[in-house]
Amino acid sequence: MTLLNTYLSDKRISQSSIASDLEKSPSSIARVVNSKLDITQQNNILVIRSIARILNTTPGDILNELIGLESSLQNFNDERQYYIMTTIWNDDNSLASDESYEYNTLDEACIAFDDLINSNRIMEKITFDLSMTVGPIDYIIMSSTLEGNNSVDSYTDNLDQLPDLLKQNVRQVAKQHAIKID
């Protein structure tokens, strides 16, 4: 979920009300709202003006709130480390090998987690664990164990440790891979 999409959700503003306000098609508004491009681009500015009209405030206030939300997410990511641990298991469930990858943001880790599952060609049992480290504590956020292309154990956990915007990103990846959401 993008920053702008999260903001709309928090303010309970539908994309269709923006489309109506701007006399644009809902699909054109969806492209702008769901875009990961800079919020200051021209089409986004039109959407921000529309949000301001709907909320009876100024576009500057909306931009300030979006910048604040973006800053709080950056601060959240700066205080944490994200890892994906890949574990390959022997037939007797003993550890054959493991590897750890580090990511700067949870978004990067979610994209990599999705890519790892999609590109898995190993027929042995393999586990992908996406975890977040805060100080001395590790939190597993999402885990998926595959045998061949079949999921044998997958779940999310500790989503209460994440801001709403990041929860949505984890849920989106989990949904794509039929991973149970806590």
XYZ file of C-alpha atoms in Angstrom:
182
model
C 0.000 0.000 0.000
C 1.400 3.394 -0.928
C 1.752 6.381 1.353
C -1.081 8.238 -0.388
C -3.344 5.172 -0.335
C -2.716 4.728 3.397
C -3.461 8.392 4.027
C -6.788 8.110 2.176
C -7.669 5.004 4.137
C -6.859 6.718 7.449
C -9.025 9.710 6.460
C -11.790 7.418 5.118
C -11.719 9.006 1.672
C -12.543 6.749 -1.246
C -10.815 6.951 -4.584
C -14.244 7.230 -6.190
C -14.989 10.455 -4.273
C -11.734 11.925 -5.609
C -12.625 10.733 -9.120
C -16.001 12.407 -8.779
C -14.470 15.638 -7.452
C -11.942 15.779 -10.312
C -14.383 14.465 -12.922
C -11.876 11.741 -13.818
C -12.267 8.015 -14.214
C -11.779 5.887 -11.082
C -9.024 3.930 -12.858
C -6.990 7.091 -13.518
C -7.265 8.036 -9.838
C -6.286 4.489 -8.812
C -3.139 4.740 -10.970
C -2.135 7.962 -9.212
C -3.001 6.807 -5.686
C -1.303 3.422 -6.084
C 1.791 4.810 -7.786
C 5.063 4.618 -5.879
C 6.279 7.789 -7.621
C 6.984 11.054 -5.826
C 3.816 12.597 -4.367
C 4.741 16.013 -5.801
C 4.177 14.958 -9.419
C 1.474 16.853 -11.290
C -1.260 14.187 -11.175
C -0.654 13.639 -7.481
C -0.964 17.377 -6.842
C -4.425 17.318 -8.441
C -5.374 14.435 -6.144
C -3.959 16.251 -3.112
C -5.993 19.349 -4.011
C -9.088 17.174 -4.255
C -8.370 15.560 -0.866
C -7.973 19.049 0.614
C -11.374 20.105 -0.787
C -13.007 16.944 0.575
C -11.427 17.473 4.025
C -12.002 21.245 3.898
C -8.328 22.024 4.465
C -5.400 23.220 2.380
C -3.203 21.181 0.023
C -0.238 22.328 2.137
C -1.773 20.719 5.232
C -2.237 17.462 3.304
C 1.370 17.562 2.068
C 2.617 18.277 5.595
C 0.703 15.257 6.919
C 2.040 13.043 4.112
C 5.603 14.237 4.765
C 5.109 13.533 8.476
C 3.838 10.034 7.723
C 6.784 9.419 5.398
C 9.228 10.665 8.062
C 7.741 8.445 10.748
C 8.102 5.427 8.440
C 11.705 6.376 7.705
C 12.419 6.700 11.433
C 10.768 3.321 12.034
C 12.971 1.684 9.389
C 16.117 3.456 10.632
C 15.663 1.945 14.097
C 15.336 -1.619 12.814
C 17.152 -4.202 10.765
C 15.393 -6.628 8.455
C 16.606 -10.076 7.472
C 15.522 -13.020 5.425
C 16.934 -16.316 6.611
C 16.857 -19.057 3.987
C 17.182 -22.573 5.402
C 17.448 -25.765 3.348
C 16.614 -28.968 5.226
C 17.879 -32.545 4.816
C 15.405 -35.411 4.451
C 15.750 -36.100 8.197
C 14.861 -32.421 8.937
C 18.411 -31.600 9.975
C 19.896 -28.361 8.703
C 21.590 -28.705 5.298
C 22.463 -25.016 4.836
C 21.312 -21.565 5.726
C 21.925 -18.074 4.457
C 20.930 -14.663 5.750
C 20.220 -11.527 3.720
C 19.946 -8.045 5.228
C 17.619 -5.261 4.003
C 17.331 -1.565 4.847
C 13.536 -1.376 4.862
C 10.661 -3.757 5.403
C 9.400 -2.903 1.905
C 12.696 -4.142 0.399
C 12.531 -7.289 2.531
C 8.909 -7.981 1.479
C 9.817 -7.631 -2.201
C 12.786 -9.975 -1.735
C 10.650 -12.476 0.234
C 8.104 -12.507 -2.587
C 10.873 -12.930 -5.194
C 12.483 -15.798 -3.263
C 9.221 -17.728 -3.067
C 8.392 -17.038 -6.723
C 11.831 -18.084 -7.941
C 12.262 -21.163 -5.735
C 13.344 -24.143 -7.838
C 14.722 -26.260 -5.007
C 12.787 -29.469 -4.567
C 14.075 -30.029 -1.025
C 12.372 -28.575 1.994
C 13.252 -24.881 2.289
C 12.183 -22.206 4.777
C 12.163 -18.452 4.247
C 11.893 -16.373 7.444
C 11.506 -12.602 7.247
C 12.460 -11.099 10.578
C 12.872 -7.676 12.119
C 15.483 -6.886 14.770
C 14.863 -4.166 17.327
C 17.819 -3.899 19.695
C 18.468 -7.411 21.028
C 15.031 -8.783 20.040
C 14.250 -10.620 16.797
C 10.647 -10.758 15.614
C 9.641 -13.182 12.876
C 7.214 -11.258 10.693
C 6.541 -13.844 7.995
C 7.637 -17.418 7.400
C 7.050 -19.882 4.597
C 8.281 -23.469 4.370
C 8.071 -25.116 0.960
C 8.673 -28.637 -0.260
C 9.052 -28.357 -3.999
C 6.357 -25.885 -4.959
C 4.015 -26.870 -2.120
C 3.664 -24.817 1.027
C 3.821 -26.988 4.137
C 3.871 -24.314 6.833
C 3.406 -20.581 6.370
C 2.372 -17.839 8.745
C 2.726 -14.199 9.754
C 3.444 -13.096 13.300
C 4.234 -9.974 15.305
C 2.319 -7.676 12.951
C 1.384 -5.635 16.016
C 5.014 -4.431 15.986
C 4.477 -2.673 12.640
C 2.813 0.612 11.619
C -0.361 0.175 9.549
C 1.293 1.040 6.237
C 3.901 -1.683 6.686
C 1.313 -4.192 7.941
C -0.532 -3.744 4.652
C 2.612 -4.543 2.660
C 3.221 -7.738 4.653
C -0.435 -8.760 4.300
C -0.283 -8.206 0.553
C 2.713 -10.564 0.158
C 1.122 -13.078 2.546
C -2.118 -13.063 0.563
C -0.254 -13.664 -2.725
C 1.289 -16.825 -1.273
C -1.672 -18.036 0.834
C 0.269 -17.398 4.051
C -1.869 -17.389 7.205
C -2.215 -13.890 8.667
C -2.258 -13.609 12.481
